[in-house]
Tab-separated table of C-alpha atoms in Angstrom:
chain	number	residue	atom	x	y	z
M	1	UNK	CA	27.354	-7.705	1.975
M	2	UNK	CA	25.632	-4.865	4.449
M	3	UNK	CA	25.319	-5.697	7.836
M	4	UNK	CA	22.513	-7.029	10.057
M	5	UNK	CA	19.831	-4.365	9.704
M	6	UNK	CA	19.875	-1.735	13.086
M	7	UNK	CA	16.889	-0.480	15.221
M	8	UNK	CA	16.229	2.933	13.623
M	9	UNK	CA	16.688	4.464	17.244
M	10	UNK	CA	20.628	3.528	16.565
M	11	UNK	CA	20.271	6.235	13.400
M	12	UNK	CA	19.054	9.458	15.744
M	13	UNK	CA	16.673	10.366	17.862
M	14	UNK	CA	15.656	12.613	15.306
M	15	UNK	CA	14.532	10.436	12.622
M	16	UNK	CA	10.881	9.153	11.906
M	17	UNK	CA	10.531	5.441	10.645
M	18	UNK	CA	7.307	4.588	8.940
M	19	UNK	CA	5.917	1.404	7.836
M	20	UNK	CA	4.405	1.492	4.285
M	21	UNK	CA	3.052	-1.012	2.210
M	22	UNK	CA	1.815	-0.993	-1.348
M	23	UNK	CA	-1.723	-2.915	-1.707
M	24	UNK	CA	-3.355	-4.683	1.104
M	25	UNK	CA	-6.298	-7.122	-0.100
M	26	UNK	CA	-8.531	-8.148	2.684
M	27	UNK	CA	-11.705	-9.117	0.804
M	28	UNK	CA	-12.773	-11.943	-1.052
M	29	UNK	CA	-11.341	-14.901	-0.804
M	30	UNK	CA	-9.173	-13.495	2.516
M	31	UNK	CA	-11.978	-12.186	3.705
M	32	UNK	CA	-13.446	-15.853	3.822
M	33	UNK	CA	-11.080	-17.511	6.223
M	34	UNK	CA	-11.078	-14.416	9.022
M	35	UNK	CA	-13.612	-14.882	12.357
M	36	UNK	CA	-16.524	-13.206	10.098
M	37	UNK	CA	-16.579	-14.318	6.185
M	38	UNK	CA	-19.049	-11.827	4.669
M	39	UNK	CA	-21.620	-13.102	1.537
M	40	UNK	CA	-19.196	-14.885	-0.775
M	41	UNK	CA	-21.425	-14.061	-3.774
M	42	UNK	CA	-19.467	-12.741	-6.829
M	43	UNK	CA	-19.967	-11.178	-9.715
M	44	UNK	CA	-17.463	-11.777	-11.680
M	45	UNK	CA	-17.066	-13.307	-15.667
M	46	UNK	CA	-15.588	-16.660	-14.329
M	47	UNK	CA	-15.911	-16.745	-10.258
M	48	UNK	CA	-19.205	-16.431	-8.468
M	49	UNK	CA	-18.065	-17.155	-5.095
M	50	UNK	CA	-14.961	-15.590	-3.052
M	51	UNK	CA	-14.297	-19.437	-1.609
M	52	UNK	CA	-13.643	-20.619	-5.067
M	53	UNK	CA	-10.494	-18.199	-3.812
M	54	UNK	CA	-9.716	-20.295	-0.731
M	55	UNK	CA	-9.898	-23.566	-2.353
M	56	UNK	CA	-7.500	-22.312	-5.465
M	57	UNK	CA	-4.839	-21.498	-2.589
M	58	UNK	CA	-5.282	-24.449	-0.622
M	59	UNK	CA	-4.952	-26.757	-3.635
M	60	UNK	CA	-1.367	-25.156	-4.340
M	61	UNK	CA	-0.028	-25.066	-1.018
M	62	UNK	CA	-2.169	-27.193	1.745
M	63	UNK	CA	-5.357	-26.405	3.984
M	64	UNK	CA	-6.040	-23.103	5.630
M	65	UNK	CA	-7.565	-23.597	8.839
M	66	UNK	CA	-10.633	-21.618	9.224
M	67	UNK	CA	-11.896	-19.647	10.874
M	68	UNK	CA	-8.179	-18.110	10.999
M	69	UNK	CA	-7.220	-15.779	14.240
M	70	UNK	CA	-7.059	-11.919	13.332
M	71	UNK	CA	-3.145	-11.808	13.308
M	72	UNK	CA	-3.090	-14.924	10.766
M	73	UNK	CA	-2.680	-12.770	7.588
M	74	UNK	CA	0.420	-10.785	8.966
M	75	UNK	CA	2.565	-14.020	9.655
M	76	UNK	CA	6.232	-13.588	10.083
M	77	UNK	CA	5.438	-9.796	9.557
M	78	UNK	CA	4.233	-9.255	12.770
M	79	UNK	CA	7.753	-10.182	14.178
M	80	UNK	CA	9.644	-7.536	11.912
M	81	UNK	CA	6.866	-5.045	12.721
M	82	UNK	CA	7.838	-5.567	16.793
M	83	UNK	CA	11.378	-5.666	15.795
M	84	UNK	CA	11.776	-2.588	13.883
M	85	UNK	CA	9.031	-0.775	16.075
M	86	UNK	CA	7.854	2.131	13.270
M	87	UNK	CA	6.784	5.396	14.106
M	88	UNK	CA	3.691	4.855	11.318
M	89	UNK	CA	2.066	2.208	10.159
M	90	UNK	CA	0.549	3.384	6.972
M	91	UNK	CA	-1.362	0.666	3.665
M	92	UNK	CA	-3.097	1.067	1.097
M	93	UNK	CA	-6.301	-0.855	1.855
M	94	UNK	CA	-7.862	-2.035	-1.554
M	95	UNK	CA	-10.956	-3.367	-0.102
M	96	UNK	CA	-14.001	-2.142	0.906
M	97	UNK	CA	-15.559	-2.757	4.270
M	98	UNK	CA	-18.884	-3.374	4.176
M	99	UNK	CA	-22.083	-5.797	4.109
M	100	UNK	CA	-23.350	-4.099	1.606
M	101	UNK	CA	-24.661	-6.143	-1.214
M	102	UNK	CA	-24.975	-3.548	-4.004
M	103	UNK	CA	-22.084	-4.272	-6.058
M	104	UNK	CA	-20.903	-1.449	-8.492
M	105	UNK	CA	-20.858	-2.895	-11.772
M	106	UNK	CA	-17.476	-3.858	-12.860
M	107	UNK	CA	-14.698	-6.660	-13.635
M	108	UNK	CA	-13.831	-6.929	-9.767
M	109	UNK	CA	-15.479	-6.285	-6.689
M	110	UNK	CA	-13.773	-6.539	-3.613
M	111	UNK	CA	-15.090	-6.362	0.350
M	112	UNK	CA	-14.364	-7.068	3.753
M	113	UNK	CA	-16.790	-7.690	6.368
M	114	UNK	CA	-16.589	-5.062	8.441
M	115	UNK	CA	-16.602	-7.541	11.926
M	116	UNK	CA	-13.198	-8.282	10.303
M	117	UNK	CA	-11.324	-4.978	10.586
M	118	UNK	CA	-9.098	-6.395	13.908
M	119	UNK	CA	-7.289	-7.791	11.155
M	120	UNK	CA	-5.799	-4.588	10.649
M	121	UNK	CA	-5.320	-3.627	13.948
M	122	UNK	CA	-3.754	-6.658	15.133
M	123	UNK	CA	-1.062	-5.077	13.256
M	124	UNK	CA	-1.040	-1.976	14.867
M	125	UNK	CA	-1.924	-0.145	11.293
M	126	UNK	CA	-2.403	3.529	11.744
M	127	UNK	CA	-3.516	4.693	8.566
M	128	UNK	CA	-5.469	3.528	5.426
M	129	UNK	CA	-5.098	5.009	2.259
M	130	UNK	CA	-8.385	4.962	0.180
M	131	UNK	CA	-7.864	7.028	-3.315
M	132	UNK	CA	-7.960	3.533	-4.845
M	133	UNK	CA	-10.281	1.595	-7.731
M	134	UNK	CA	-11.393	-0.980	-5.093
M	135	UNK	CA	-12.877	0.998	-2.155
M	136	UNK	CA	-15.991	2.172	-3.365
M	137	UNK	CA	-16.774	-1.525	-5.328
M	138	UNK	CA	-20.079	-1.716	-3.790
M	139	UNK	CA	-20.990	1.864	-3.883
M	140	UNK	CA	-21.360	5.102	-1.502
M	141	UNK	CA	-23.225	3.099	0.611
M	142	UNK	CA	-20.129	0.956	0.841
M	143	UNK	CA	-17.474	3.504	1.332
M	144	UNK	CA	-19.618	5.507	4.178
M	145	UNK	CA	-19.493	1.782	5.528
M	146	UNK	CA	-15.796	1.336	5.035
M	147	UNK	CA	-15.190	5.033	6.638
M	148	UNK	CA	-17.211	4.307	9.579
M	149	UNK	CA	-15.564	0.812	10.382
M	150	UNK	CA	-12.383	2.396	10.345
M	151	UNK	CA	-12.839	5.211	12.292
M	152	UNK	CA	-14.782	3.294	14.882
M	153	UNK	CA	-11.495	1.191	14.829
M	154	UNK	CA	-9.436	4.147	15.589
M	155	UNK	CA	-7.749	4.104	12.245
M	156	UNK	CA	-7.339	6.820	10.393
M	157	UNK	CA	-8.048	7.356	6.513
M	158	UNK	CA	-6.940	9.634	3.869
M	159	UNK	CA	-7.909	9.876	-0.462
M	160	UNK	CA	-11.840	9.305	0.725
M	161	UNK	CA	-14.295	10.956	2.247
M	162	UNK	CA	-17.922	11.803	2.751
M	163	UNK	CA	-17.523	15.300	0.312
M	164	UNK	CA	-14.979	16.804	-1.442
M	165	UNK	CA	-13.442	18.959	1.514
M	166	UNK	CA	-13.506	15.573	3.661
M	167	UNK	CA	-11.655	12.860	1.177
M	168	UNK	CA	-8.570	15.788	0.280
M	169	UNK	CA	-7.872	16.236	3.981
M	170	UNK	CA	-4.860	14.626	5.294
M	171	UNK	CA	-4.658	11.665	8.092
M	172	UNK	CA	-2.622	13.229	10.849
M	173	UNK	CA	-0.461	10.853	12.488
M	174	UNK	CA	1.657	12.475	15.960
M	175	UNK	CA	4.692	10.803	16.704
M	176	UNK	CA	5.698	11.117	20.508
M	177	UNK	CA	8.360	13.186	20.542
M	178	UNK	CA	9.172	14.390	17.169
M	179	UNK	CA	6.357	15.860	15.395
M	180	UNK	CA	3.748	14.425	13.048
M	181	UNK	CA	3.372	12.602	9.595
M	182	UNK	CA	0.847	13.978	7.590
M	183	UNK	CA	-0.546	11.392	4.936
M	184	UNK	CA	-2.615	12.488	1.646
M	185	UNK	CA	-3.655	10.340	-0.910
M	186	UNK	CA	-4.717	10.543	-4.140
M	187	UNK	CA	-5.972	8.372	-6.619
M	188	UNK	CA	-5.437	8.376	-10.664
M	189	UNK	CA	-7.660	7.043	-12.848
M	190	UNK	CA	-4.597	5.674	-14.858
M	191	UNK	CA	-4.971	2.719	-12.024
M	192	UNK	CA	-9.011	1.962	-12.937
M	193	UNK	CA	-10.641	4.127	-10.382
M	194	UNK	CA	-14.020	5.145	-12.618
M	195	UNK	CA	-14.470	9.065	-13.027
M	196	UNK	CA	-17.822	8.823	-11.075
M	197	UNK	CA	-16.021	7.673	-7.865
M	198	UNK	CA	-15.027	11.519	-7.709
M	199	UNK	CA	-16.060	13.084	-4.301
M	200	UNK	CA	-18.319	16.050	-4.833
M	201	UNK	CA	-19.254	19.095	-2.806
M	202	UNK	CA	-22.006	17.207	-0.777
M	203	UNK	CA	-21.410	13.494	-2.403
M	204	UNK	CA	-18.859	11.063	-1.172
M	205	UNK	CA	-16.228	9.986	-2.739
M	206	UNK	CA	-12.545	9.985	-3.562
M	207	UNK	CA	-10.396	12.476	-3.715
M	208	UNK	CA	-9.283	12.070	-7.865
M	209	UNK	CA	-6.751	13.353	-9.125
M	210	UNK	CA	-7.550	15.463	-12.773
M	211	UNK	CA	-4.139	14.512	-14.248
M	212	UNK	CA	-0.440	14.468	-13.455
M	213	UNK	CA	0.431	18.016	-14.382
M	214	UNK	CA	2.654	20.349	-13.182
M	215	UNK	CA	-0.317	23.002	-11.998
M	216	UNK	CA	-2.260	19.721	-10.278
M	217	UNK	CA	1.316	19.581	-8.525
M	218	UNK	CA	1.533	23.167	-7.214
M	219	UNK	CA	-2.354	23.173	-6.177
M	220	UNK	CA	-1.237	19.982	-4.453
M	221	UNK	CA	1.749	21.859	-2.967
M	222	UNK	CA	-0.631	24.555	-1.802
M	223	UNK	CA	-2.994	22.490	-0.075
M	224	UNK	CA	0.544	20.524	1.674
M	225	UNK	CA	1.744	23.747	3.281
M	226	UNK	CA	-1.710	25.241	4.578
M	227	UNK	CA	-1.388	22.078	7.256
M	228	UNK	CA	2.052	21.362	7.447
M	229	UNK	CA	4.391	22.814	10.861
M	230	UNK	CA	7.530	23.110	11.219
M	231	UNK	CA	8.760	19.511	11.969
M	232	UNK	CA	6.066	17.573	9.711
M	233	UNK	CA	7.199	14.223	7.247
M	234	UNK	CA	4.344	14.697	4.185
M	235	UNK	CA	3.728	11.266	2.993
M	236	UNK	CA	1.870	11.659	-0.859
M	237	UNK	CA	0.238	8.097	-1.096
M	238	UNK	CA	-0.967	7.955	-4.785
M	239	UNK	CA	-2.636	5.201	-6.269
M	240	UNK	CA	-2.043	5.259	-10.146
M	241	UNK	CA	-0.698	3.393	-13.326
M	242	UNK	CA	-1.115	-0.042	-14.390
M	243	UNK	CA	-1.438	-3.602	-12.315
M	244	UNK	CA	1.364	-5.478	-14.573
M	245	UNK	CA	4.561	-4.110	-16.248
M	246	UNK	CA	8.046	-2.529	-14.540
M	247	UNK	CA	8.341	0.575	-16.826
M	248	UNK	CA	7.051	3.683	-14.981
M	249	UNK	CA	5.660	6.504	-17.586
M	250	UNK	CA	7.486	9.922	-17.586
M	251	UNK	CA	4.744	11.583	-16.179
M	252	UNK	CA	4.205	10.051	-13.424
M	253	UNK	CA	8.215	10.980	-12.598
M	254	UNK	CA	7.912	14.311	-13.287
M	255	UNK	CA	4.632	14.169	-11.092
M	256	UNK	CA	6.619	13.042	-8.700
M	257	UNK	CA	9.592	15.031	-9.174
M	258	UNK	CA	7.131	17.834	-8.929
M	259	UNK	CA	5.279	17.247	-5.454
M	260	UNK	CA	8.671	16.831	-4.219
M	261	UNK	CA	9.970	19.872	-5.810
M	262	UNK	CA	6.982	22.450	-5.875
M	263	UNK	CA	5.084	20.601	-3.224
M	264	UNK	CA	8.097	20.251	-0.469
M	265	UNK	CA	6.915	16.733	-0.293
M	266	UNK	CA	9.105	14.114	1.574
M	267	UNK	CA	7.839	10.954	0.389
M	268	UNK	CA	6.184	9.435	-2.770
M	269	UNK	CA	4.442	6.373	-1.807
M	270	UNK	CA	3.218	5.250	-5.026
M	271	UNK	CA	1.117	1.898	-5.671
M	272	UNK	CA	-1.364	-0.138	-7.851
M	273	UNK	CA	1.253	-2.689	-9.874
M	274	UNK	CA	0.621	-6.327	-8.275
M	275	UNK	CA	4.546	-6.589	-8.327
M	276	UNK	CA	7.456	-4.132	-7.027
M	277	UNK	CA	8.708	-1.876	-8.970
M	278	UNK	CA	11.663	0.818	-8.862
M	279	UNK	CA	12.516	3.498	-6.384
M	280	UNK	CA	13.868	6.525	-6.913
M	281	UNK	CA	15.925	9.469	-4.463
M	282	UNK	CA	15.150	12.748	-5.458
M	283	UNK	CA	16.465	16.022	-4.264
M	284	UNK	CA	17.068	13.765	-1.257
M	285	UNK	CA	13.795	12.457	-0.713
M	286	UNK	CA	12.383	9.275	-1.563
M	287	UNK	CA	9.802	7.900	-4.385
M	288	UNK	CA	8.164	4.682	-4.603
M	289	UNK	CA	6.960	4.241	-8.201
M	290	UNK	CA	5.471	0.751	-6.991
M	291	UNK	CA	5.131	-0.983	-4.174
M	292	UNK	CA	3.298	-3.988	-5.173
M	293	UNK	CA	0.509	-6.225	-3.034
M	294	UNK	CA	1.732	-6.457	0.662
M	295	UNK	CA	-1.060	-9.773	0.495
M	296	UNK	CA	-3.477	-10.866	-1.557
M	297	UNK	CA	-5.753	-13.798	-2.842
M	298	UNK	CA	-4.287	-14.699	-5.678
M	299	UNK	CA	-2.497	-17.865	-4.990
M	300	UNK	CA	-3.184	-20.632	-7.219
M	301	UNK	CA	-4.082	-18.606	-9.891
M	302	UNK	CA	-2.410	-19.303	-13.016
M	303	UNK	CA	-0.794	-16.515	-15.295
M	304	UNK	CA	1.509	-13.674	-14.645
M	305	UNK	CA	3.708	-15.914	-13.331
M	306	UNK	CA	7.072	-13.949	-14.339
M	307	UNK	CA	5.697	-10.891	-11.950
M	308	UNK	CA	5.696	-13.271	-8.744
M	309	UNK	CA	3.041	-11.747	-7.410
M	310	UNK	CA	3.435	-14.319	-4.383
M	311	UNK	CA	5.925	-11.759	-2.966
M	312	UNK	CA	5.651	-8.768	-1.186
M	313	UNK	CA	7.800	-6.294	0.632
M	314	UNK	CA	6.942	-4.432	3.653
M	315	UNK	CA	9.092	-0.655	3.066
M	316	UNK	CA	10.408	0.647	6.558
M	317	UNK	CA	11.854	3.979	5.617
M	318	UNK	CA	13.933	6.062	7.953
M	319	UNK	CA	13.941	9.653	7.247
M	320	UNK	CA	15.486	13.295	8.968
M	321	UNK	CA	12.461	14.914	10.606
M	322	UNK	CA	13.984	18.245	10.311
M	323	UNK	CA	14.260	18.147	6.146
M	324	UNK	CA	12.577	14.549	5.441
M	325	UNK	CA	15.690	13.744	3.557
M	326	UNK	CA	15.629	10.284	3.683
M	327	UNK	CA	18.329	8.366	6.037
M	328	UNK	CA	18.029	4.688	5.090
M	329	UNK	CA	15.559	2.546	3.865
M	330	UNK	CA	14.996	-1.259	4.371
M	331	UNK	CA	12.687	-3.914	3.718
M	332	UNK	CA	11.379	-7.055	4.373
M	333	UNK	CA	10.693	-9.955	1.671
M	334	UNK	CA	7.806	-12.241	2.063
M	335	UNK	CA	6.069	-14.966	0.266
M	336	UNK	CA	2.362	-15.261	0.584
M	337	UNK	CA	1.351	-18.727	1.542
M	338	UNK	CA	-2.142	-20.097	2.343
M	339	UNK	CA	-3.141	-15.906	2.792
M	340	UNK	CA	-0.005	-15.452	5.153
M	341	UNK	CA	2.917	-13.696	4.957
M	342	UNK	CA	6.136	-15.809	5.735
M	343	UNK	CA	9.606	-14.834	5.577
M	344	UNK	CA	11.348	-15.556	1.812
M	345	UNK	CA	13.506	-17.722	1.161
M	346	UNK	CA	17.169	-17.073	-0.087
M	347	UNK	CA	16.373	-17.504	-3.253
M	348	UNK	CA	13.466	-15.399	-3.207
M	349	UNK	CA	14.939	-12.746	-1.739
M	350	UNK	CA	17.720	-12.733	-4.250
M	351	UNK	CA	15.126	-12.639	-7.069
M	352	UNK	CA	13.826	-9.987	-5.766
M	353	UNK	CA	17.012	-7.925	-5.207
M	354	UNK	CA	18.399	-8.935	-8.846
M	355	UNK	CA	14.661	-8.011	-10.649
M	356	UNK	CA	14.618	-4.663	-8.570
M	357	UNK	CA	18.235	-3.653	-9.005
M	358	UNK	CA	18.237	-4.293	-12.476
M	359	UNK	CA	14.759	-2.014	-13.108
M	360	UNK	CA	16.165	0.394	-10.609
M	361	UNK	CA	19.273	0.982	-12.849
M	362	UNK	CA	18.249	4.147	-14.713
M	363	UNK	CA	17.300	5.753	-11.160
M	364	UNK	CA	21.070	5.107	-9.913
M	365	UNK	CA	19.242	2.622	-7.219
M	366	UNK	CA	19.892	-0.977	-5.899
M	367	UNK	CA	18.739	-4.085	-3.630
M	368	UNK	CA	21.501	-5.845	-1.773
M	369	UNK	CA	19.845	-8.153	0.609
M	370	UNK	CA	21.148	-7.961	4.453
M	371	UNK	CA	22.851	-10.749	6.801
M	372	UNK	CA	19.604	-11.267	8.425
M	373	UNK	CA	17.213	-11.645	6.132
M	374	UNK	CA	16.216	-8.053	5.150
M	375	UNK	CA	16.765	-6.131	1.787
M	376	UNK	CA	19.171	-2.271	1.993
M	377	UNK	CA	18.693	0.195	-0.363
M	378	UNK	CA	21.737	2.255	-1.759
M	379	UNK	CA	20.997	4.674	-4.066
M	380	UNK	CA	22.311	8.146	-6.183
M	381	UNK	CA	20.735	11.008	-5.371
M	382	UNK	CA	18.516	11.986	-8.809
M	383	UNK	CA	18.546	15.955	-7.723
């Protein structure tokens, strides 16, 4: 078994450690235990109210007091986060922040009041990724909301914007030190995000990807080393593929096999499956095909239950600043209980590493979980 995890200032000075997490689900029924619940109104097939949310969770697992403080949702995480002490805090926010009560018509709508947002710093996040198919749920209107809460918060955003130019810029993220992490995220309409959600010259929007070819890779690559200095970790966030299922299509590898290769990229964060899915190392650098929901409202629900979307894994990789190879990369297991993440059990964690190991086969990579609680990743380098 691997030893106790170390601080990532015991693996070099030189290295940058980021926090990333795969979807982070603030509205609805989440959104109704924080300080400020926003309108609960739904408009969904079967639920009409976000609380119906709140009282599916606390019939599985026991009352949520509410209101909740703004650190309630991180739970145990908050600890690991103080522990490990990343460079970057970086999620994929898949809400939208806003009061704004003109829903875009669809299946799901999702929102956060915007009074809630110290949820998100109470974890110290840096960055939120946007390119996904639940940020712009009630409208333009909504996203200039969500843009302006966040900034106003002093975190930055990346995959939306108020035009075109705006939603493909990067967040830039200075680390003390050692240089910068530049974040850019894109979102694929293989993960739901409607065509119209496109930013356009003057129209806001996200910044869509047209497909997962090789040319979309180099243009990509292009726009990557305009911005980048010498020094730089590029994080791709990209929001794409399916909510259920382990395999991972072959073009989304050779997308990301390009944007490491033609796009000097350094890391793949990849998202949009409820569940965790494999990891790959290519060419030294690392590619998450899935990272699953960090939290999420779904307890109680019934269905999907082989996917244990109840969950989650916080990803704290460590990587070479000078050639973003990566150096080591751990995470943390949690279960989501009553909206709050607390640290899994044994036998959870050991699911985990046994589901993960055994998808991660074909990619040469593994789970093994630590002496203190955490999960190591060994892997064979796919170059």
């Amino acid at each position: 078994m691997p030893a106790a995890t170390k601080h990532p200032a015991e693996l070099g000075n030189s290295n940058i450690t980021l926090f990333l997490s795969g979807d982070l689900m603030t509205g609805r029924g989440v959104d109704q235990v924080l300080p400020f619940p926003g309108d609960p109104r739904l408009h969904e097939a079967y639920v009409s109210s976000a609380s119906t949310y709140v009282e599916l969770a606390e019939a599985k697992s026991g009352p949520i007091p509410r209101p909740v403080n703004f650190t309630y949702v991180w739970g145990d995480g908050l600890s690991e986060l103080r522990r490990i002490g990343p460079d970057a805090r970086i999620v994929n926010l898949e809400t939208s922040v806003t009061r704004s009560d003109s829903a875009w018509r669809k299946a799901i709508n999702y929102k956060m009041n915007s009074a809630n947002v110290p949820c998100l710093t109470a974890a110290g996040i840096q960055c939120c990724v946007l390119a996904n198919n639940h940020v712009m749920d009630w409208g333009r209107s909504g996203l200039l909301d969500t843009l302006d809460a966040l900034s106003l918060a002093g975190i930055a955003t990346a995959g939306a914007g108020r035009n075109r130019r705006d939603a493909a810029e990067p967040a830039i993220l200075p680390v003390s030190g050692k240089g910068r992490v530049l974040v850019f995220s894109f979102g694929s309409t293989s993960s739901g995000i409607p065509p119209e959600w496109a930013a356009g010259p003057d129209m806001p929007g996200l910044n869509l990807l047209p497909d997962l070819s090789q040319r979309t890779a180099k243009r990509i690559g292009a726009e990557m080393a305009e911005r980048r200095q010498s020094g730089d970790v590029v994080v791709a966030s990209v929001h794409w593929g399916s909510n259920w299922g382990y395999d991972v299509p072959p073009e989304q590898i050779a997308f990301a096999h390009a944007l490491i290769g033609e796009a000097a990229c350094d890391i793949v964060h990849g998202h949009s499956s409820h569940h965790a899915k494999a990891f790959e190392v290519y060419r030294g650098k690392l590619i998450l095909y899935g990272c699953g929901d960090l939290l999420n409202d779904y307890e109680g629900i019934a269905g999907r239950a082989d996917y244990r979307t109840d969950l989650s894994l916080m990803y704290f990789p460590t990587v070479i600043a000078s050639s973003g190879r990566l150096a080591r990369l751990v995470t943390w297991p949690f279960k989501i209980e009553r909206f709050r993440l607390r640290h899994a059990s044994i036998g959870d964690t050991a699911w985990l590493c046994d589901r993960l190991s055994r998808e991660g086969a074909s990619f040469g990579t593994r789970f093994v979980p630590n002496d203190d609680g955490a999960i190591e990743a060994t892997w064979r380098d796919g170059s």
